[in-house]
Coordinates of C-alpha atoms and ligand atoms in Angstrom, one line a residue:
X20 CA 0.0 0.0 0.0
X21 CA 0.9 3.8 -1.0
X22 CA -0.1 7.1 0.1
X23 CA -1.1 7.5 -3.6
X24 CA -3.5 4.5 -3.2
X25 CA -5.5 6.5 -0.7
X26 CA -6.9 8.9 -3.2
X27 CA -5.2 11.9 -1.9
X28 CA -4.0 14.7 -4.2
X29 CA -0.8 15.3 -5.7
X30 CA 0.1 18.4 -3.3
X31 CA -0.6 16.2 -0.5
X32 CA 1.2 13.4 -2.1
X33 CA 4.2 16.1 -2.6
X34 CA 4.1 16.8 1.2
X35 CA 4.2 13.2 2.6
X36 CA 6.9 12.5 0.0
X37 CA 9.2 15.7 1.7
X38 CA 8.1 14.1 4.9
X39 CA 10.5 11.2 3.9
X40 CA 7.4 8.5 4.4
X41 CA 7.0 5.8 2.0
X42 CA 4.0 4.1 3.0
X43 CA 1.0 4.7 5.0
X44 CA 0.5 3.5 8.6
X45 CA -2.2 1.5 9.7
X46 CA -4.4 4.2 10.8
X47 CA -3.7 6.5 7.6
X48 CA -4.5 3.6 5.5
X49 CA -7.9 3.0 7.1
X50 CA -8.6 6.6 7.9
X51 CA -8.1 8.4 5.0
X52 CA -10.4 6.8 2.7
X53 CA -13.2 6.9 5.4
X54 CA -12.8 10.2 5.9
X55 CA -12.1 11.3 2.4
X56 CA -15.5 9.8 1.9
X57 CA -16.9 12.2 4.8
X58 CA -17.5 9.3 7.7
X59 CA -17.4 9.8 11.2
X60 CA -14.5 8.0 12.9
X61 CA -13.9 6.3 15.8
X62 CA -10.2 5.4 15.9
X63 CA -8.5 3.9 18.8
X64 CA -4.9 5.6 18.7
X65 CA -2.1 6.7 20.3
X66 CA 0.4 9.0 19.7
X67 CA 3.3 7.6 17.8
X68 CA 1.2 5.8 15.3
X69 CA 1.0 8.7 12.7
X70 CA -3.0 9.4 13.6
X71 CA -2.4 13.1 12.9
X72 CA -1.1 13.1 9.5
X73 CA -4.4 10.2 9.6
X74 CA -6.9 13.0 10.2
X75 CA -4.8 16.1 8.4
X76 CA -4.6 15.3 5.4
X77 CA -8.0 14.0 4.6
X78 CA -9.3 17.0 5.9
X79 CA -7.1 19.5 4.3
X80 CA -8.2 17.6 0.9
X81 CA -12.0 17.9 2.2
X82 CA -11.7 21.9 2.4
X83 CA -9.6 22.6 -0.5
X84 CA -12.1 20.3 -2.5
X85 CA -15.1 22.8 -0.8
X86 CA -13.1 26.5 -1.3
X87 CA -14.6 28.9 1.3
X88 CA -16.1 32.1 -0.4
X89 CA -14.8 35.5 1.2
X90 CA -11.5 36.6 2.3
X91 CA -12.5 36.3 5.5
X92 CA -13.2 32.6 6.4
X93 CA -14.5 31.0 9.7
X94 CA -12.6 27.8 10.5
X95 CA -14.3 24.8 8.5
X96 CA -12.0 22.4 10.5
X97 CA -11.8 22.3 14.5
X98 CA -9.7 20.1 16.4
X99 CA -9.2 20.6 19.9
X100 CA -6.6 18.9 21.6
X101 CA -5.5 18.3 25.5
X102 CA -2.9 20.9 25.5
X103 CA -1.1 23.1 24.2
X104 CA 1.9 21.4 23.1
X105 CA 0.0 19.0 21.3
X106 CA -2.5 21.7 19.7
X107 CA 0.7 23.7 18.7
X108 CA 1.9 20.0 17.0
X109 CA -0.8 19.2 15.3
X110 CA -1.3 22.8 13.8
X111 CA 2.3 22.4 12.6
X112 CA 1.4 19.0 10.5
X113 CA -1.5 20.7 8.8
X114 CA 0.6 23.7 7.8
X115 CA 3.5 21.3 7.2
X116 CA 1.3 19.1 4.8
X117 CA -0.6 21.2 3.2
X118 CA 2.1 23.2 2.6
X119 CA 1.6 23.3 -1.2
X120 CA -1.8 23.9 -0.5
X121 CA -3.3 27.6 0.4
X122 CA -4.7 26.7 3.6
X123 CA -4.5 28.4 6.7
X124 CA -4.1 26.8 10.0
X125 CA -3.9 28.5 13.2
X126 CA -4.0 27.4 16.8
X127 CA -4.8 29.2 20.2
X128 CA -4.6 27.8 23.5
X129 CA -4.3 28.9 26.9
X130 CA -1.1 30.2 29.2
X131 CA -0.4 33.0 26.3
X132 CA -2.1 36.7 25.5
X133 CA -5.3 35.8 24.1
X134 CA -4.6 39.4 22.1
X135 CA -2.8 37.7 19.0
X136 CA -4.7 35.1 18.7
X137 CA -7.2 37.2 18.9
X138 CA -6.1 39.2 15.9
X139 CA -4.5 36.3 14.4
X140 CA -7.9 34.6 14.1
X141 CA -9.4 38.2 12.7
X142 CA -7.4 37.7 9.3
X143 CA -9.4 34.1 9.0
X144 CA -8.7 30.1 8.3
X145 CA -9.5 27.3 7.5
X146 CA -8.4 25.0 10.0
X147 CA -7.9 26.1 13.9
X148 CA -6.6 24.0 16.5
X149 CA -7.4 24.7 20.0
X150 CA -7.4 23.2 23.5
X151 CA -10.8 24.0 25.0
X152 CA -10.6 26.4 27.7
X153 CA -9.2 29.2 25.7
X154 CA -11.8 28.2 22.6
X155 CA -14.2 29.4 24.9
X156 CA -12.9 31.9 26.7
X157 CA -12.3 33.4 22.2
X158 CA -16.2 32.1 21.4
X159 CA -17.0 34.1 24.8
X160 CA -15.8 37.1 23.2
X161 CA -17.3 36.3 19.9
X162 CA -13.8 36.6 18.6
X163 CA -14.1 33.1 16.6
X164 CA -17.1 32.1 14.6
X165 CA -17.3 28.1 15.0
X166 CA -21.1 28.3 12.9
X167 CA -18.6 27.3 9.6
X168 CA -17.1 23.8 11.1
X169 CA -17.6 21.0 8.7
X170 CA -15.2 18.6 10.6
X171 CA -14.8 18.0 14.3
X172 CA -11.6 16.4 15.9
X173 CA -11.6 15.4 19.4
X174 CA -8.1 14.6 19.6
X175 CA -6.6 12.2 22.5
X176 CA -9.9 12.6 23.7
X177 CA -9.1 10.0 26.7
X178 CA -6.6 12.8 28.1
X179 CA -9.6 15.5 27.7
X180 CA -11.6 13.7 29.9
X181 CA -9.0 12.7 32.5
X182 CA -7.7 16.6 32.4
X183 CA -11.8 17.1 33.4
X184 CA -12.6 19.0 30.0
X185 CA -15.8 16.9 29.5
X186 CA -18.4 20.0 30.6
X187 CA -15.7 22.6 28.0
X188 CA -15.8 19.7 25.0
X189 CA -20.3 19.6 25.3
X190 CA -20.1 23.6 25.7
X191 CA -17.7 23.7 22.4
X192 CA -20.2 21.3 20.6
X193 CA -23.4 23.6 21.5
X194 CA -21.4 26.4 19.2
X195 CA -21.3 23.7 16.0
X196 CA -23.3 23.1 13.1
X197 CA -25.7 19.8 14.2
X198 CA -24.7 18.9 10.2
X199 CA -20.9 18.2 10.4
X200 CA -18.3 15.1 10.0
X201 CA -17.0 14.0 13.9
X202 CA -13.9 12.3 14.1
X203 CA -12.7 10.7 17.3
X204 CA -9.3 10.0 18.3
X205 CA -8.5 8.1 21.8
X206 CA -5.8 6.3 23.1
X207 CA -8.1 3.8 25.9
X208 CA -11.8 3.2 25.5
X209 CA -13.7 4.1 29.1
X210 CA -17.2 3.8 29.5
X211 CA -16.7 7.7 29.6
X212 CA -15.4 7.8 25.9
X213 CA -17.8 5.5 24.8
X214 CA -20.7 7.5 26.0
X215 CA -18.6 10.3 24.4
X216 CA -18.7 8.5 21.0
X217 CA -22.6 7.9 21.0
X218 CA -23.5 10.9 21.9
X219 CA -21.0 12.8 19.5
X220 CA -20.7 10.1 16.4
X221 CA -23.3 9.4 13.7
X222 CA -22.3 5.7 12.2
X223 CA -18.9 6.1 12.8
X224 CA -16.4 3.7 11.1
X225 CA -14.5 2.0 13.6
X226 CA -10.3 1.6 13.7
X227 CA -8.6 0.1 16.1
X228 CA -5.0 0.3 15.4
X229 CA -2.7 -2.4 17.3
X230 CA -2.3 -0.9 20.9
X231 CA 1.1 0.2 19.7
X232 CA 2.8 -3.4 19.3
X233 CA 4.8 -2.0 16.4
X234 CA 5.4 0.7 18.0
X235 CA 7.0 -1.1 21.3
X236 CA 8.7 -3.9 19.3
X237 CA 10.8 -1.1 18.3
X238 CA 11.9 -0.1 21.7
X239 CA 14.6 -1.7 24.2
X240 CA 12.6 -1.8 27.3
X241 CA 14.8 -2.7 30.4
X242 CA 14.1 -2.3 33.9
X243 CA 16.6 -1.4 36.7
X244 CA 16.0 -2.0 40.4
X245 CA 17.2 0.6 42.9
X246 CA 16.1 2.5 46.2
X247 CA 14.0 5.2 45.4
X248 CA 16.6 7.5 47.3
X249 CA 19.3 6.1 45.1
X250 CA 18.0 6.8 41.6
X251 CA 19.2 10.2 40.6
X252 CA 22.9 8.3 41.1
X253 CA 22.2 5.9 39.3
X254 CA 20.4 8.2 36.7
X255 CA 23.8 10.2 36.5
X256 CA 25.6 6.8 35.9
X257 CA 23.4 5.7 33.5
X258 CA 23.7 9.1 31.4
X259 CA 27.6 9.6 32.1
X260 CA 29.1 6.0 31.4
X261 CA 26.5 5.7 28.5
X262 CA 27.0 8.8 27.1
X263 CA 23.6 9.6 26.4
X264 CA 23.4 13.2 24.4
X265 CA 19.0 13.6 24.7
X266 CA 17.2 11.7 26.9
X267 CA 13.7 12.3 28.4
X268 CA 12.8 11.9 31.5
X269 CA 9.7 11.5 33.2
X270 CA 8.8 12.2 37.0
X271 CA 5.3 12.1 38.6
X272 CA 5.2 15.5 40.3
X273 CA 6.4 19.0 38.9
X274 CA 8.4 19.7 41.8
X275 CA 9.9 16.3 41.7
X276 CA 10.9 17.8 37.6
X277 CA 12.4 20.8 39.4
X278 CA 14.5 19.1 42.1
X279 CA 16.1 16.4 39.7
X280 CA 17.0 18.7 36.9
X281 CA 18.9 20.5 39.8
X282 CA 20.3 17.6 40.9
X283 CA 21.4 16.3 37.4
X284 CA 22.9 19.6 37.0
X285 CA 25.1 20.1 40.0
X286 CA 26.3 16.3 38.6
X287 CA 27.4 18.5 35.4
X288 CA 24.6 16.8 33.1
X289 CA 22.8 19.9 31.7
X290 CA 19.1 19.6 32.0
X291 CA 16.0 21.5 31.9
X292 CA 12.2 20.7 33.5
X293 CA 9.0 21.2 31.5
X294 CA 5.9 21.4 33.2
X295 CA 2.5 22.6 34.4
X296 CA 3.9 25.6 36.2
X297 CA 6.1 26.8 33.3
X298 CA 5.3 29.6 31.4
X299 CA 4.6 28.7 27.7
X300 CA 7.7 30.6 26.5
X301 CA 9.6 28.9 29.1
X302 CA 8.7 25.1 28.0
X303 CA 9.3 26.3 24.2
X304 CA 12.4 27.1 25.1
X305 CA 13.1 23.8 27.1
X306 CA 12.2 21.8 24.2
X307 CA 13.8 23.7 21.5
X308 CA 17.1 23.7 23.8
X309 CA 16.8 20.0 23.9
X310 CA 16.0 19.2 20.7
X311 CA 19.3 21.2 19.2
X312 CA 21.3 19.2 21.5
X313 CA 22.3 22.2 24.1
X314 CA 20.3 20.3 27.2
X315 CA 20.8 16.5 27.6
X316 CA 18.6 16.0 30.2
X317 CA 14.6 17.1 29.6
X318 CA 12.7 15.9 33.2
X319 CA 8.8 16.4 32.0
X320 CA 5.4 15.0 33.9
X321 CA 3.2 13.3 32.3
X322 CA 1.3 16.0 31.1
X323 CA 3.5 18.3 30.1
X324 CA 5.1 15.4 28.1
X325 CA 1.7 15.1 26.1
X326 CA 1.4 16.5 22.6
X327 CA 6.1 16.9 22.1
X328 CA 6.9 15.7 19.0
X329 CA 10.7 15.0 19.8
X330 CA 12.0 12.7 17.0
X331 CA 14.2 9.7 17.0
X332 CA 15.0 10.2 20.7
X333 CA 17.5 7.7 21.5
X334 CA 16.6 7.7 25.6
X335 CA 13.6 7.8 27.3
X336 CA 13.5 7.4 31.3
X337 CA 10.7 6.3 33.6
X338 CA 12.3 8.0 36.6
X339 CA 9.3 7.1 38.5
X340 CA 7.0 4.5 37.4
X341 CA 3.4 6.4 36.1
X342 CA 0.6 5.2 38.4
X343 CA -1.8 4.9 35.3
X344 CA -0.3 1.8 32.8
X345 CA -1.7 3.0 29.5
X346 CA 0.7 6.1 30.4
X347 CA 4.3 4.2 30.3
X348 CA 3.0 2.9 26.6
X349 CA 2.4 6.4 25.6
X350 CA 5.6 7.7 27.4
X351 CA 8.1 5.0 25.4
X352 CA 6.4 5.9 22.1
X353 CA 8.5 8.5 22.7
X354 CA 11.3 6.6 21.0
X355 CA 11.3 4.0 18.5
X356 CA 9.2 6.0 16.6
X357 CA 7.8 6.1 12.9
X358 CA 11.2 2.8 12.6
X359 CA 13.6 4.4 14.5
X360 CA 15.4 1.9 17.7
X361 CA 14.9 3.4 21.1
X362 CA 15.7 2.5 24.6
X363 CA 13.5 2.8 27.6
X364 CA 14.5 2.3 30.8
X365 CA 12.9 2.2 34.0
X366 CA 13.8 2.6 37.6
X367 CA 12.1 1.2 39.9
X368 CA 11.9 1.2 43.9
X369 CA 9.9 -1.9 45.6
X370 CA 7.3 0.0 46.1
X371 CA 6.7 0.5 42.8
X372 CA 6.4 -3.1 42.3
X373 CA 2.2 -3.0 42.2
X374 CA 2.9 -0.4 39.1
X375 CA 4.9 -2.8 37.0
X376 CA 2.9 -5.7 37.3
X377 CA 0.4 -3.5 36.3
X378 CA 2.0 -2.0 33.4
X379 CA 3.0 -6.1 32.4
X380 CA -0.3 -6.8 32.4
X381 CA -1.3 -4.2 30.0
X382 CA 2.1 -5.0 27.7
X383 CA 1.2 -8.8 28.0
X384 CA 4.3 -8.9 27.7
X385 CA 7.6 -8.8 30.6
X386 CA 9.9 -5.9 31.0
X387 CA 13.0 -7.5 31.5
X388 CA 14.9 -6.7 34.8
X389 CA 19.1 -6.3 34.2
X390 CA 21.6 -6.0 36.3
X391 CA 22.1 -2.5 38.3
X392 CA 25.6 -1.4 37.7
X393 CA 27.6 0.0 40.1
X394 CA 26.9 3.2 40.2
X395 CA 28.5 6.4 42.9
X396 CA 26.8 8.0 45.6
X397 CA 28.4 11.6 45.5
X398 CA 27.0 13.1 48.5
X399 CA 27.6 14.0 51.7
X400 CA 25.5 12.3 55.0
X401 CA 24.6 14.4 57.3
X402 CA 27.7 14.9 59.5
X403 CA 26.7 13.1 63.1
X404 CA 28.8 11.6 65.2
X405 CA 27.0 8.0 64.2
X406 CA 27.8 8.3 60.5
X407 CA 30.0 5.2 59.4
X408 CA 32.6 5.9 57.0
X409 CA 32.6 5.8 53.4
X410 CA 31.9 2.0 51.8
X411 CA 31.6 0.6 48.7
X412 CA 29.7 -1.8 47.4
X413 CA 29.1 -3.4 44.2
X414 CA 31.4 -3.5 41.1
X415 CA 34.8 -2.0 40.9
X416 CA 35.2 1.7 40.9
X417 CA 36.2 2.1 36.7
X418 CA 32.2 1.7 36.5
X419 CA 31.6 4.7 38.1
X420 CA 31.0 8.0 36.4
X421 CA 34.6 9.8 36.0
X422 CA 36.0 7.4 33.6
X423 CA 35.8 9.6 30.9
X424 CA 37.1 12.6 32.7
X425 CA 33.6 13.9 33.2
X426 CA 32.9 16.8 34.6
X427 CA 32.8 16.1 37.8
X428 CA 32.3 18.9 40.3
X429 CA 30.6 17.1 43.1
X430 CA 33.9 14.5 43.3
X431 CA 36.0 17.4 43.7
X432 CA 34.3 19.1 46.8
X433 CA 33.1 15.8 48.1
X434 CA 37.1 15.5 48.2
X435 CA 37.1 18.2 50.2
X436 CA 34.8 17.7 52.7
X437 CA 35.8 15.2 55.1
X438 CA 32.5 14.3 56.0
X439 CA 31.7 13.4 52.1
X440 CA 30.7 9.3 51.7
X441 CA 31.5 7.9 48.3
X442 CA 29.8 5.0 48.2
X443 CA 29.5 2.9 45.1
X444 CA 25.9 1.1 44.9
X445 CA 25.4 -1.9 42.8
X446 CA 22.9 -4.5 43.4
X447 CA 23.7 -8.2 41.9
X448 CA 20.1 -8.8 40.9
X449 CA 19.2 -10.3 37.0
X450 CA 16.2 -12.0 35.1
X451 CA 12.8 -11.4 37.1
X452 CA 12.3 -10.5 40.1
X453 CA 8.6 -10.5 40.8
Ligands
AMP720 P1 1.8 10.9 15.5 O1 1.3 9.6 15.9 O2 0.8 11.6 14.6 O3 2.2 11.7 16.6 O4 3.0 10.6 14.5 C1 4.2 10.0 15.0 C2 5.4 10.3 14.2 O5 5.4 9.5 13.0 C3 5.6 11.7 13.7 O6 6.9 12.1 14.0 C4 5.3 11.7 12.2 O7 6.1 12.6 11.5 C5 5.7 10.3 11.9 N1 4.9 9.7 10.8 C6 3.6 9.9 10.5 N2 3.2 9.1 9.4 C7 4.3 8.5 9.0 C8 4.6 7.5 7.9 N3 3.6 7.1 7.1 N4 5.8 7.0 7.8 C9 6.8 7.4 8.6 N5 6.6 8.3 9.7 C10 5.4 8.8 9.9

């Protein structure tokens, strides 16, 4: 199968070709024809599949096909996304393909002045994606005009509805034409998206790609077992002996974000934390900083994490196991994507042994536990009078950290202080362990 098998025109065709893609995947194969033909969709995708460029360009052939009158043109297309790093993604597809097209996309979302957008959506489109909460706020102000919407997109509409948008999405739909093609994009099927789906879809074709199998085949999943205290030394380890130049990293809490990109950066592993409580400009910054290779280390949650569309990454790092299994599948699509070999590695404390059972379950498959390396603890105990010296355990010392002359400021002054405990940490466990 092609792309030019789907029926899509030859600027779109252009576009996927400059891409670099030589065939569909499964949920562009089986969505682009349905919605080409104007059928609601139900599909059940995650990120890391290619469903945007599944919904894009079908739609951006749809509105070209159906030229808007007027210079000034109400969005025909809507698709409202769980944040704002994914609405900024997906409106950077639609302008990337239909970039031989004269389409315009724009997207507004929360966290920024509403003022350009608010200008910005003045001059017209054809396409706008949003996350909800500012969509409203805009429709509020009669400052968008949704009465032109042909096609709806509820995109990762599982996240919506854990991020509590439900009551934003039914307000959003009130503004729409009744007449209008829906398409639904989900990642898990609750009872919650299902009564979603009734109530939004009219005979909606029905995809259900592989939960991600290709996808995770691709990626090196491995497991390390280590006291929760101990990670962020091992962490180090891990990214200093391995020499890891961009790898993501994934803690539960924001502040948890904040204290271990401080951490990896008094170990001289530059690194920079997106989340919740970062400005916009801050977390575009953060990302592009990562993705040119001048920060090594990005810590996100979950959330934050949602929606980045960081290519090839070589490294991705459960820090802390998520408490919600569907989440580690979406968090190691990070890498291995669209064919490329990834790594993801886990560390995980005992009590975390409930959440990886969990996540097994889900895989139906085991992540293999290796061997914890020895790694070095670099910091200094509290200095009481009870405080044994420094020990070392595990493997020899040429596993640990300076063996490449790294950077290694916290060695020096640890030197220094007499208090300071090296310790090297390595614990002899292989093969499963639960
Ligand atoms: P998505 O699931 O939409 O977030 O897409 C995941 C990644 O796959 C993006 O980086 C796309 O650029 C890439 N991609 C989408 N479609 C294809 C394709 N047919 N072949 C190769 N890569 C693709």
């Amino acid at each position: 199968m092609s792309f030019s098998d789907l029926g899509l025109l030859p600027e779109l065709l252009r576009a996927v070709a400059d891409k670099g893609y030589d065939s569909p995947t499964p949920i562009q194969a089986q969505a682009i024809p349905a919605v080409l033909a104007g059928r609601d969709v139900l599909a059940g995708a995650q990120t890391g599949t290619g469903k945007t460029a599944g919904f894009v360009l079908p739609i951006l052939q749809r509105l070209v096909a159906d030229a808007a009158q007027g210079s000034i043109r109400a969005p025909r297309a809507l698709v409202l996304t769980p944040t704002r790093e994914l609405a900024a993604q997906v409106a950077e597809s639609a302008r990337d393909y239909g970039k031989h097209l004269h389409l315009r996309v724009i997207q507004v979302f929360g966290g920024v002045n509403i003022n350009p957008q608010i200008s910005s959506l003045r001059s017209g489109c054809d396409i706008l994606v949003a996350t909800p909460g500012r969509l409203l706020d805009l429709a509020q102000q009669r400052t968008v005009d949704l009465s032109k919407v042909q096609v709806f997109v509820l995109d990762e509409a599982d996240r919506m509805l854990d991020m509590g948008f439900i009551p934003d999405i039914r307000r959003v739909i009130k503004l729409l034409p009744a007449k209008r093609q829906n398409l639904l994009f989900s990642a898990t099927y609750s009872d919650d998206i299902r009564t979603l789906a009734e109530r939004l879809l009219h005979e909606p074709l029905s995809i259900q790609v592989a939960p991600r199998n290709a996808p995770i085949e691709l990626v090196e999943q491995r497991a390390y077992r280590v006291q929760k205290e101990q990670k962020r030394h091992l962490l180090v380890h891990l990214i200093q002996e391995g020499q890891w130049h961009q790898v993501l990293i994934f803690t539960r809490t924001k502040h948890g974000a904040n204290r271990l990109t401080q951490q990896l950066e008094g170990a001289g592993i530059s690194a920079a934390a997106i989340h919740g409580n970062k400005s916009q400009a801050a977390r575009v910054k953060a990302l592009d900083m990562f993705k040119r290779g001048q920060v090594t280390a990005l810590v996100a949650t979950e959330v934050a994490a949602r929606g980045l569309d960081i290519k090839e990454l070589p490294q991705v790092v459960n820090y802390e196991l998520p408490n919600v299994p569907e989440d580690y599948v979406h968090r190691i699509g990070r890498t291995g994507r669209a064919g490329a070999a990834g790594e993801a590695i886990s560390l995980v404390s005992t009590d975390e042994n409930g959440l990886l059972r969990d996540i097994e379950r889900v895989l139906r498959r085991s992540i293999p536990t290796v061997q914890t390396p020895a790694f070095k603890i670099v910091e200094a105990p509290p200095a009481t009078p009870g405080n044994r010296p420094a020990q070392v355990q595990g493997r020899p010392a040429h596993h640990a950290g300076n063996s490449h002359g790294n950077r290694g400021p916290d060695r020096r002054d640890s030197r220094r202080n007499s208090n300071a405990g090296h310790r090297y940490q390595g614990q002899q466990r292989s093969g499963r362990t639960h």
